[in-house]
mmCIF file of N, CA and C in Angstrom:
data_model
loop_
_atom_site.group_PDB
_atom_site.id
_atom_site.type_symbol
_atom_site.label_atom_id
_atom_site.label_comp_id
_atom_site.label_asym_id
_atom_site.label_seq_id
_atom_site.Cartn_x
_atom_site.Cartn_y
_atom_site.Cartn_z
ATOM 1 N N MET A 1 97.833 137.936 88.328
ATOM 2 C CA MET A 1 97.649 137.143 88.761
ATOM 3 C C MET A 1 97.493 136.601 88.490
ATOM 4 N N LYS A 2 98.187 136.393 86.904
ATOM 5 C CA LYS A 2 98.173 134.987 85.895
ATOM 6 C C LYS A 2 100.079 135.465 85.602
ATOM 7 N N ALA A 3 99.921 136.359 86.430
ATOM 8 C CA ALA A 3 101.560 136.631 85.329
ATOM 9 C C ALA A 3 102.493 136.078 86.558
ATOM 10 N N VAL A 4 101.684 136.237 87.760
ATOM 11 C CA VAL A 4 102.635 134.768 88.783
ATOM 12 C C VAL A 4 102.698 134.274 89.390
ATOM 13 N N LEU A 5 101.251 133.202 89.078
ATOM 14 C CA LEU A 5 101.668 132.217 88.551
ATOM 15 C C LEU A 5 101.821 131.860 88.300
ATOM 16 N N ASN A 6 102.415 132.177 86.978
ATOM 17 C CA ASN A 6 103.677 131.520 85.494
ATOM 18 C C ASN A 6 105.584 131.725 85.632
ATOM 19 N N TRP A 7 104.997 132.630 86.763
ATOM 20 C CA TRP A 7 106.167 132.901 87.322
ATOM 21 C C TRP A 7 107.315 131.986 88.035
ATOM 22 N N PHE A 8 105.381 130.818 88.744
ATOM 23 C CA PHE A 8 105.974 129.632 90.154
ATOM 24 C C PHE A 8 105.302 128.199 89.136
ATOM 25 N N TRP A 9 104.955 128.363 88.168
ATOM 26 C CA TRP A 9 103.950 126.721 87.858
ATOM 27 C C TRP A 9 105.002 126.898 85.789
ATOM 28 N N PRO A 10 105.799 126.154 86.148
ATOM 29 C CA PRO A 10 105.485 125.502 84.157
ATOM 30 C C PRO A 10 105.489 126.234 83.277
ATOM 31 N N SER A 11 105.689 126.316 82.226
ATOM 32 C CA SER A 11 105.040 126.354 81.095
ATOM 33 C C SER A 11 103.161 126.202 80.797
ATOM 34 N N GLU A 12 102.380 126.821 79.797
ATOM 35 C CA GLU A 12 101.305 125.826 80.020
ATOM 36 C C GLU A 12 102.165 124.655 78.524
ATOM 37 N N LYS A 13 103.738 124.613 77.872
ATOM 38 C CA LYS A 13 103.561 124.023 77.497
ATOM 39 C C LYS A 13 104.071 122.360 77.495
ATOM 40 N N ALA A 14 104.345 122.811 78.504
ATOM 41 C CA ALA A 14 105.587 120.940 80.131
ATOM 42 C C ALA A 14 104.885 120.046 79.217
ATOM 43 N N THR A 15 105.544 119.141 78.771
ATOM 44 C CA THR A 15 104.983 117.867 78.716
ATOM 45 C C THR A 15 104.471 116.696 79.263
ATOM 46 N N ARG A 16 104.307 116.170 78.642
ATOM 47 C CA ARG A 16 103.722 114.877 79.121
ATOM 48 C C ARG A 16 104.146 114.281 81.017
ATOM 49 N N SER A 17 105.891 113.997 80.313
ATOM 50 C CA SER A 17 106.520 113.394 81.182
ATOM 51 C C SER A 17 107.313 114.916 81.889
ATOM 52 N N GLU A 18 107.155 116.180 81.669
ATOM 53 C CA GLU A 18 107.632 116.880 82.730
ATOM 54 C C GLU A 18 106.418 117.028 83.564
ATOM 55 N N TRP A 19 105.645 116.696 83.166
ATOM 56 C CA TRP A 19 104.260 116.608 85.146
ATOM 57 C C TRP A 19 104.605 115.442 85.831
ATOM 58 N N GLN A 20 104.351 114.293 84.734
ATOM 59 C CA GLN A 20 104.161 113.349 85.912
ATOM 60 C C GLN A 20 105.795 113.339 86.954
ATOM 61 N N LEU A 21 106.626 113.818 86.094
ATOM 62 C CA LEU A 21 108.359 113.835 86.781
ATOM 63 C C LEU A 21 107.673 114.749 88.091
ATOM 64 N N ILE A 22 107.302 116.392 87.413
ATOM 65 C CA ILE A 22 106.916 116.837 88.939
ATOM 66 C C ILE A 22 105.971 116.221 90.014
ATOM 67 N N LEU A 23 104.697 115.666 89.531
ATOM 68 C CA LEU A 23 103.927 114.868 90.294
ATOM 69 C C LEU A 23 104.875 113.323 90.897
ATOM 70 N N LEU A 24 105.948 112.516 90.968
ATOM 71 C CA LEU A 24 107.028 112.233 90.942
ATOM 72 C C LEU A 24 107.469 112.365 92.257
ATOM 73 N N LEU A 25 108.210 113.897 91.707
ATOM 74 C CA LEU A 25 109.036 114.024 92.810
ATOM 75 C C LEU A 25 108.595 114.830 93.968
ATOM 76 N N GLY A 26 107.269 115.410 93.237
ATOM 77 C CA GLY A 26 106.309 115.988 94.868
ATOM 78 C C GLY A 26 106.041 114.993 95.300
ATOM 79 N N THR A 27 104.993 114.319 94.744
ATOM 80 C CA THR A 27 104.931 112.445 95.713
ATOM 81 C C THR A 27 106.226 112.758 97.175
ATOM 82 N N ALA A 28 107.528 112.056 96.624
ATOM 83 C CA ALA A 28 108.861 111.768 97.198
ATOM 84 C C ALA A 28 108.374 113.304 98.052
ATOM 85 N N PHE A 29 108.647 114.732 97.958
ATOM 86 C CA PHE A 29 108.647 115.854 98.506
ATOM 87 C C PHE A 29 107.927 115.314 99.969
ATOM 88 N N LEU A 30 106.274 114.977 99.492
ATOM 89 C CA LEU A 30 105.438 115.261 100.361
ATOM 90 C C LEU A 30 105.091 114.114 101.766
ATOM 91 N N VAL A 31 106.090 112.392 101.170
ATOM 92 C CA VAL A 31 105.726 111.814 102.133
ATOM 93 C C VAL A 31 107.480 112.763 103.329
ATOM 94 N N SER A 32 107.925 112.860 102.218
ATOM 95 C CA SER A 32 109.052 112.885 103.623
ATOM 96 C C SER A 32 109.158 114.086 104.176
ATOM 97 N N ARG A 33 108.498 115.347 104.314
ATOM 98 C CA ARG A 33 107.895 116.111 105.250
ATOM 99 C C ARG A 33 107.363 115.593 105.946
ATOM 100 N N TYR A 34 105.859 114.566 105.154
ATOM 101 C CA TYR A 34 105.676 113.938 106.828
ATOM 102 C C TYR A 34 106.162 113.560 108.015
ATOM 103 N N ASP A 35 107.080 112.850 107.448
ATOM 104 C CA ASP A 35 108.078 111.716 107.853
ATOM 105 C C ASP A 35 109.211 112.348 109.156
ATOM 106 N N PHE A 36 108.400 113.999 108.476
ATOM 107 C CA PHE A 36 109.533 114.624 109.436
ATOM 108 C C PHE A 36 109.303 115.664 110.618
ATOM 109 N N THR A 37 107.658 115.167 110.547
ATOM 110 C CA THR A 37 106.789 116.109 111.312
ATOM 111 C C THR A 37 105.992 114.369 112.021
ATOM 112 N N LEU A 38 106.306 113.948 111.626
ATOM 113 C CA LEU A 38 105.977 113.086 112.344
ATOM 114 C C LEU A 38 106.449 112.434 113.232
ATOM 115 N N LEU A 39 108.359 112.533 113.433
ATOM 116 C CA LEU A 39 108.608 112.578 114.660
ATOM 117 C C LEU A 39 108.260 113.532 116.422
ATOM 118 N N ALA A 40 107.983 114.943 115.315
ATOM 119 C CA ALA A 40 107.024 115.731 116.806
ATOM 120 C C ALA A 40 106.234 115.432 117.167
ATOM 121 N N LEU A 41 104.918 114.552 116.200
ATOM 122 C CA LEU A 41 103.984 114.379 116.068
ATOM 123 C C LEU A 41 103.769 112.672 117.146
ATOM 124 N N ALA A 42 104.433 112.475 117.583
ATOM 125 C CA ALA A 42 105.026 110.974 118.489
ATOM 126 C C ALA A 42 105.848 110.588 119.443
ATOM 127 N N LEU A 43 106.297 112.233 119.940
ATOM 128 C CA LEU A 43 107.711 112.161 120.363
ATOM 129 C C LEU A 43 107.434 111.812 121.787
ATOM 130 N N PRO A 44 106.002 112.011 122.795
ATOM 131 C CA PRO A 44 105.840 111.365 123.768
ATOM 132 C C PRO A 44 105.967 109.407 123.598
ATOM 133 N N ASP A 45 105.107 109.133 122.253
ATOM 134 C CA ASP A 45 104.982 107.800 122.464
ATOM 135 C C ASP A 45 107.064 107.730 122.534
ATOM 136 N N ILE A 46 107.111 108.228 121.570
ATOM 137 C CA ILE A 46 107.908 107.427 121.514
ATOM 138 C C ILE A 46 109.198 107.554 122.310
ATOM 139 N N GLN A 47 109.803 108.268 123.093
ATOM 140 C CA GLN A 47 110.403 109.063 124.881
ATOM 141 C C GLN A 47 109.572 107.476 125.927
ATOM 142 N N ARG A 48 108.409 106.877 125.736
ATOM 143 C CA ARG A 48 108.342 106.650 127.015
ATOM 144 C C ARG A 48 108.102 105.171 126.581
ATOM 145 N N GLU A 49 108.128 104.881 125.015
ATOM 146 C CA GLU A 49 108.338 103.390 124.440
ATOM 147 C C GLU A 49 109.571 103.203 124.242
ATOM 148 N N LEU A 50 110.856 103.692 124.522
ATOM 149 C CA LEU A 50 112.178 103.541 123.288
ATOM 150 C C LEU A 50 113.269 103.336 125.529
ATOM 151 N N GLY A 51 111.742 104.548 126.381
ATOM 152 C CA GLY A 51 112.733 104.476 128.048
ATOM 153 C C GLY A 51 114.135 105.725 127.265
ATOM 154 N N VAL A 52 113.235 107.332 126.816
ATOM 155 C CA VAL A 52 113.838 108.282 127.242
ATOM 156 C C VAL A 52 113.987 109.378 127.764
ATOM 157 N N ALA A 53 114.998 109.742 129.033
ATOM 158 C CA ALA A 53 114.479 110.220 129.611
ATOM 159 C C ALA A 53 114.525 112.171 129.743
ATOM 160 N N GLU A 54 113.569 112.423 130.691
ATOM 161 C CA GLU A 54 113.258 113.432 129.537
ATOM 162 C C GLU A 54 114.898 114.575 129.326
ATOM 163 N N ARG A 55 116.324 114.382 130.587
ATOM 164 C CA ARG A 55 116.826 114.719 130.424
ATOM 165 C C ARG A 55 117.748 114.991 128.959
ATOM 166 N N ASP A 56 117.325 113.658 128.217
ATOM 167 C CA ASP A 56 117.787 112.725 127.649
ATOM 168 C C ASP A 56 117.152 113.311 126.198
ATOM 169 N N LEU A 57 115.897 113.904 126.087
ATOM 170 C CA LEU A 57 115.074 114.449 125.037
ATOM 171 C C LEU A 57 115.839 115.411 124.011
ATOM 172 N N GLY A 58 116.350 116.566 124.763
ATOM 173 C CA GLY A 58 116.712 117.490 123.476
ATOM 174 C C GLY A 58 118.295 116.857 122.648
ATOM 175 N N ALA A 59 119.055 115.974 122.905
ATOM 176 C CA ALA A 59 120.483 115.262 122.534
ATOM 177 C C ALA A 59 119.694 114.508 120.942
ATOM 178 N N PHE A 60 118.182 113.310 121.337
ATOM 179 C CA PHE A 60 117.772 112.605 121.153
ATOM 180 C C PHE A 60 117.337 113.036 119.856
ATOM 181 N N VAL A 61 116.201 114.710 119.431
ATOM 182 C CA VAL A 61 116.003 115.143 118.630
ATOM 183 C C VAL A 61 117.251 115.453 117.956
ATOM 184 N N ALA A 62 117.634 115.909 119.138
ATOM 185 C CA ALA A 62 118.869 116.502 118.269
ATOM 186 C C ALA A 62 119.561 115.987 116.811
ATOM 187 N N TYR A 63 120.250 114.677 117.982
ATOM 188 C CA TYR A 63 120.739 113.186 116.846
ATOM 189 C C TYR A 63 119.972 113.108 115.868
ATOM 190 N N ALA A 64 119.555 112.920 116.280
ATOM 191 C CA ALA A 64 118.600 112.709 114.572
ATOM 192 C C ALA A 64 117.398 113.581 113.714
ATOM 193 N N ARG A 65 118.383 115.503 114.085
ATOM 194 C CA ARG A 65 117.047 115.813 113.131
ATOM 195 C C ARG A 65 119.179 116.986 112.308
ATOM 196 N N LEU A 66 119.285 116.547 113.143
ATOM 197 C CA LEU A 66 121.136 116.259 112.553
ATOM 198 C C LEU A 66 122.133 115.846 111.160
ATOM 199 N N GLY A 67 120.884 114.865 111.058
ATOM 200 C CA GLY A 67 121.400 114.675 109.254
ATOM 201 C C GLY A 67 120.942 115.291 108.148
ATOM 202 N N ALA A 68 119.717 115.909 108.975
ATOM 203 C CA ALA A 68 120.539 117.206 107.543
ATOM 204 C C ALA A 68 121.193 117.222 107.389
ATOM 205 N N ILE A 69 122.416 117.673 107.294
ATOM 206 C CA ILE A 69 123.661 118.394 107.296
ATOM 207 C C ILE A 69 124.594 117.808 106.612
ATOM 208 N N ALA A 70 123.973 115.904 106.936
ATOM 209 C CA ALA A 70 124.683 115.141 106.131
ATOM 210 C C ALA A 70 124.168 114.852 104.814
ATOM 211 N N ALA A 71 122.911 115.806 104.280
ATOM 212 C CA ALA A 71 122.765 115.513 102.527
ATOM 213 C C ALA A 71 123.356 116.520 102.435
ATOM 214 N N LEU A 72 123.569 117.667 102.891
ATOM 215 C CA LEU A 72 124.343 118.654 101.351
ATOM 216 C C LEU A 72 125.616 117.904 100.773
ATOM 217 N N PRO A 73 126.747 116.942 101.075
ATOM 218 C CA PRO A 73 128.121 115.775 100.594
ATOM 219 C C PRO A 73 126.847 114.489 99.990
ATOM 220 N N LEU A 74 126.394 114.657 100.842
ATOM 221 C CA LEU A 74 125.343 113.762 99.551
ATOM 222 C C LEU A 74 124.295 113.745 98.556
ATOM 223 N N ALA A 75 123.429 115.528 98.696
ATOM 224 C CA ALA A 75 123.171 115.998 97.801
ATOM 225 C C ALA A 75 124.589 115.703 96.791
ATOM 226 N N LEU A 76 125.755 116.901 96.924
ATOM 227 C CA LEU A 76 126.552 116.972 95.338
ATOM 228 C C LEU A 76 127.827 115.791 95.331
ATOM 229 N N MET A 77 127.314 114.605 95.573
ATOM 230 C CA MET A 77 127.529 113.306 95.052
ATOM 231 C C MET A 77 126.752 113.655 93.960
ATOM 232 N N SER A 78 125.740 114.106 93.795
ATOM 233 C CA SER A 78 124.553 113.885 92.621
ATOM 234 C C SER A 78 125.635 113.893 91.032
ATOM 235 N N ASP A 79 125.656 114.861 91.235
ATOM 236 C CA ASP A 79 126.890 115.556 90.198
ATOM 237 C C ASP A 79 128.222 115.044 88.443
ATOM 238 N N ARG A 80 128.147 113.724 89.899
ATOM 239 C CA ARG A 80 129.328 112.771 89.338
ATOM 240 C C ARG A 80 128.940 110.657 89.627
ATOM 241 N N MET A 81 127.800 111.164 89.540
ATOM 242 C CA MET A 81 127.448 110.045 90.192
ATOM 243 C C MET A 81 125.990 109.795 88.993
ATOM 244 N N GLY A 82 125.180 111.118 88.748
ATOM 245 C CA GLY A 82 124.295 111.156 88.397
ATOM 246 C C GLY A 82 123.087 111.359 89.293
ATOM 247 N N ARG A 83 122.723 112.613 88.785
ATOM 248 C CA ARG A 83 121.436 113.386 89.216
ATOM 249 C C ARG A 83 119.896 111.879 89.319
ATOM 250 N N ARG A 84 119.700 110.709 88.777
ATOM 251 C CA ARG A 84 118.498 110.572 88.793
ATOM 252 C C ARG A 84 118.764 109.026 89.766
ATOM 253 N N LYS A 85 119.908 108.272 89.474
ATOM 254 C CA LYS A 85 120.113 107.595 90.146
ATOM 255 C C LYS A 85 120.758 107.365 91.902
ATOM 256 N N LEU A 86 121.237 108.723 92.491
ATOM 257 C CA LEU A 86 121.191 109.149 93.588
ATOM 258 C C LEU A 86 120.342 109.098 93.989
ATOM 259 N N LEU A 87 119.198 109.879 93.086
ATOM 260 C CA LEU A 87 117.656 110.100 93.233
ATOM 261 C C LEU A 87 116.701 108.934 93.991
ATOM 262 N N LEU A 88 117.388 108.170 93.235
ATOM 263 C CA LEU A 88 116.437 106.697 93.423
ATOM 264 C C LEU A 88 116.858 106.291 94.685
ATOM 265 N N ALA A 89 118.152 106.374 94.611
ATOM 266 C CA ALA A 89 119.439 105.568 96.564
ATOM 267 C C ALA A 89 118.495 106.364 96.732
ATOM 268 N N THR A 90 119.003 107.670 97.362
ATOM 269 C CA THR A 90 118.712 108.589 98.272
ATOM 270 C C THR A 90 116.255 108.547 98.629
ATOM 271 N N ILE A 91 115.338 108.327 97.556
ATOM 272 C CA ILE A 91 114.182 107.366 98.203
ATOM 273 C C ILE A 91 114.351 105.910 98.996
ATOM 274 N N VAL A 92 115.211 105.157 98.505
ATOM 275 C CA VAL A 92 115.205 103.807 98.633
ATOM 276 C C VAL A 92 115.944 103.559 99.888
ATOM 277 N N GLY A 93 117.495 105.101 100.452
ATOM 278 C CA GLY A 93 117.452 104.131 101.829
ATOM 279 C C GLY A 93 116.651 105.132 102.683
ATOM 280 N N PHE A 94 115.601 106.163 102.246
ATOM 281 C CA PHE A 94 114.777 106.806 103.552
ATOM 282 C C PHE A 94 113.471 105.533 103.391
ATOM 283 N N THR A 95 113.366 104.761 102.672
ATOM 284 C CA THR A 95 112.065 104.305 102.929
ATOM 285 C C THR A 95 112.901 102.763 103.890
ATOM 286 N N ILE A 96 113.715 102.439 103.658
ATOM 287 C CA ILE A 96 114.904 101.324 103.926
ATOM 288 C C ILE A 96 114.836 102.120 105.775
ATOM 289 N N CYS A 97 115.185 102.752 105.919
ATOM 290 C CA CYS A 97 115.433 103.484 107.545
ATOM 291 C C CYS A 97 114.315 103.691 108.439
ATOM 292 N N SER A 98 113.362 104.164 107.608
ATOM 293 C CA SER A 98 112.289 104.375 108.354
ATOM 294 C C SER A 98 111.253 103.516 108.279
ATOM 295 N N VAL A 99 111.642 102.823 107.835
ATOM 296 C CA VAL A 99 110.427 101.258 108.255
ATOM 297 C C VAL A 99 112.031 100.844 109.551
ATOM 298 N N ALA A 100 113.100 100.792 109.200
ATOM 299 C CA ALA A 100 113.599 100.290 110.263
ATOM 300 C C ALA A 100 114.112 100.682 111.757
ATOM 301 N N THR A 101 113.076 102.332 111.272
ATOM 302 C CA THR A 101 112.582 103.009 112.484
ATOM 303 C C THR A 101 112.232 102.471 113.875
ATOM 304 N N ALA A 102 111.105 101.761 112.783
ATOM 305 C CA ALA A 102 109.265 101.354 113.788
ATOM 306 C C ALA A 102 110.821 100.178 114.289
ATOM 307 N N PHE A 103 111.319 99.444 113.937
ATOM 308 C CA PHE A 103 111.837 98.066 114.975
ATOM 309 C C PHE A 103 113.282 99.045 115.992
ATOM 310 N N ALA A 104 113.528 99.724 116.154
ATOM 311 C CA ALA A 104 114.042 100.617 116.772
ATOM 312 C C ALA A 104 113.956 99.883 118.593
ATOM 313 N N THR A 105 114.907 99.337 119.829
ATOM 314 C CA THR A 105 115.030 98.597 120.622
ATOM 315 C C THR A 105 114.709 100.010 121.721
ATOM 316 N N ASN A 106 116.014 101.263 120.984
ATOM 317 C CA ASN A 106 116.586 101.770 122.325
ATOM 318 C C ASN A 106 116.433 102.643 121.196
ATOM 319 N N TRP A 107 117.215 104.069 122.118
ATOM 320 C CA TRP A 107 116.815 105.453 121.923
ATOM 321 C C TRP A 107 117.978 105.342 121.319
ATOM 322 N N PRO A 108 119.710 105.464 120.909
ATOM 323 C CA PRO A 108 120.491 105.510 120.683
ATOM 324 C C PRO A 108 120.722 105.078 119.050
ATOM 325 N N THR A 109 119.591 103.854 118.616
ATOM 326 C CA THR A 109 118.973 103.344 117.525
ATOM 327 C C THR A 109 118.465 104.156 116.914
ATOM 328 N N PHE A 110 117.431 104.291 117.338
ATOM 329 C CA PHE A 110 116.369 104.890 116.595
ATOM 330 C C PHE A 110 116.824 105.900 116.292
ATOM 331 N N ALA A 111 117.480 107.555 117.213
ATOM 332 C CA ALA A 111 118.146 108.149 116.932
ATOM 333 C C ALA A 111 118.894 108.227 115.475
ATOM 334 N N ALA A 112 119.691 106.962 115.833
ATOM 335 C CA ALA A 112 121.056 106.940 114.179
ATOM 336 C C ALA A 112 120.277 106.458 113.371
ATOM 337 N N LEU A 113 119.850 105.088 112.820
ATOM 338 C CA LEU A 113 118.599 105.185 112.605
ATOM 339 C C LEU A 113 117.851 107.088 111.510
ATOM 340 N N GLN A 114 117.243 107.281 112.605
ATOM 341 C CA GLN A 114 116.332 108.619 111.859
ATOM 342 C C GLN A 114 117.733 109.828 111.319
ATOM 343 N N PHE A 115 118.383 109.728 112.211
ATOM 344 C CA PHE A 115 119.594 110.615 111.180
ATOM 345 C C PHE A 115 119.907 110.522 109.964
ATOM 346 N N ILE A 116 120.017 108.885 109.960
ATOM 347 C CA ILE A 116 120.431 108.619 108.507
ATOM 348 C C ILE A 116 119.493 109.037 107.142
ATOM 349 N N SER A 117 118.268 108.587 108.296
ATOM 350 C CA SER A 117 116.646 108.467 107.507
ATOM 351 C C SER A 117 116.395 110.344 106.495
ATOM 352 N N ARG A 118 117.380 111.462 107.437
ATOM 353 C CA ARG A 118 117.065 111.738 107.548
ATOM 354 C C ARG A 118 117.808 112.708 106.593
ATOM 355 N N ALA A 119 119.206 112.362 106.022
ATOM 356 C CA ALA A 119 119.986 112.857 105.187
ATOM 357 C C ALA A 119 119.375 112.185 104.017
ATOM 358 N N PHE A 120 119.143 111.125 104.229
ATOM 359 C CA PHE A 120 118.479 110.612 102.527
ATOM 360 C C PHE A 120 117.768 111.919 101.979
ATOM 361 N N THR A 121 116.517 111.690 102.966
ATOM 362 C CA THR A 121 115.424 113.000 103.079
ATOM 363 C C THR A 121 116.164 113.735 102.993
ATOM 364 N N ALA A 122 116.433 113.848 103.180
ATOM 365 C CA ALA A 122 117.100 116.087 103.089
ATOM 366 C C ALA A 122 118.140 116.295 101.383
ATOM 367 N N ALA A 123 118.821 115.152 101.476
ATOM 368 C CA ALA A 123 119.197 115.170 99.811
ATOM 369 C C ALA A 123 117.982 114.605 98.775
ATOM 370 N N ASP A 124 117.489 113.432 99.022
ATOM 371 C CA ASP A 124 115.750 113.224 98.443
ATOM 372 C C ASP A 124 115.326 114.838 97.365
ATOM 373 N N GLU A 125 115.718 115.934 97.880
ATOM 374 C CA GLU A 125 114.744 116.709 98.987
ATOM 375 C C GLU A 125 115.870 118.238 98.062
ATOM 376 N N MET A 126 116.142 118.491 98.131
ATOM 377 C CA MET A 126 117.884 119.291 97.157
ATOM 378 C C MET A 126 117.906 119.054 95.459
ATOM 379 N N ILE A 127 118.069 117.082 95.374
ATOM 380 C CA ILE A 127 118.000 117.351 94.052
ATOM 381 C C ILE A 127 117.148 117.424 93.158
ATOM 382 N N SER A 128 116.020 116.479 94.390
ATOM 383 C CA SER A 128 114.206 116.531 93.412
ATOM 384 C C SER A 128 114.426 118.496 92.922
ATOM 385 N N VAL A 129 114.794 119.093 92.654
ATOM 386 C CA VAL A 129 114.592 120.314 93.101
ATOM 387 C C VAL A 129 115.300 120.627 91.990
ATOM 388 N N VAL A 130 116.100 120.541 92.065
ATOM 389 C CA VAL A 130 117.786 120.639 90.414
ATOM 390 C C VAL A 130 117.652 119.805 89.823
ATOM 391 N N VAL A 131 117.011 118.342 89.792
ATOM 392 C CA VAL A 131 116.563 118.104 88.374
ATOM 393 C C VAL A 131 114.635 118.598 87.431
ATOM 394 N N ILE A 132 113.963 119.332 89.071
ATOM 395 C CA ILE A 132 113.139 119.983 88.559
ATOM 396 C C ILE A 132 113.474 121.201 87.853
ATOM 397 N N LEU A 133 113.844 121.982 88.449
ATOM 398 C CA LEU A 133 114.728 122.832 87.646
ATOM 399 C C LEU A 133 115.373 123.195 86.611
ATOM 400 N N GLU A 134 116.076 121.827 86.242
ATOM 401 C CA GLU A 134 117.313 121.286 85.146
ATOM 402 C C GLU A 134 115.861 121.090 83.781
ATOM 403 N N GLU A 135 114.989 120.338 84.100
ATOM 404 C CA GLU A 135 114.170 119.616 83.322
ATOM 405 C C GLU A 135 112.993 119.646 82.559
ATOM 406 N N VAL A 136 111.982 120.915 83.737
ATOM 407 C CA VAL A 136 111.083 121.330 83.407
ATOM 408 C C VAL A 136 111.099 122.984 83.738
ATOM 409 N N ALA A 137 112.631 124.023 84.345
ATOM 410 C CA ALA A 137 112.849 125.308 83.842
ATOM 411 C C ALA A 137 112.360 125.655 82.874
#
């Protein structure tokens, strides 16, 4: 069992800064996963508040979720711009878009903000994995 855990977990010799990095990026990952899940939980309320017709509901959710596709070119930019800089930008972008979503007055605006938010979030997750692999592994 210990051999399996050692394979997945950083070595016992991980430095304090490596553990801090894992904690910080792990927290960002947790928040982004929570945001992804929240749409499904709140969908009936969002549908009612924004007046999304039943026939438009599938497209509404699809538009929001397709933002993950836009994350790939965004994450690839981290090689040129720097991982740390782009990681911070994606966290800030995700936060701004998530807050702005609360003020959306119609479903196209909500879906567009969620699309952008999910692009930032998915890019954040991709870059986080690379940073942890480069810094800790």
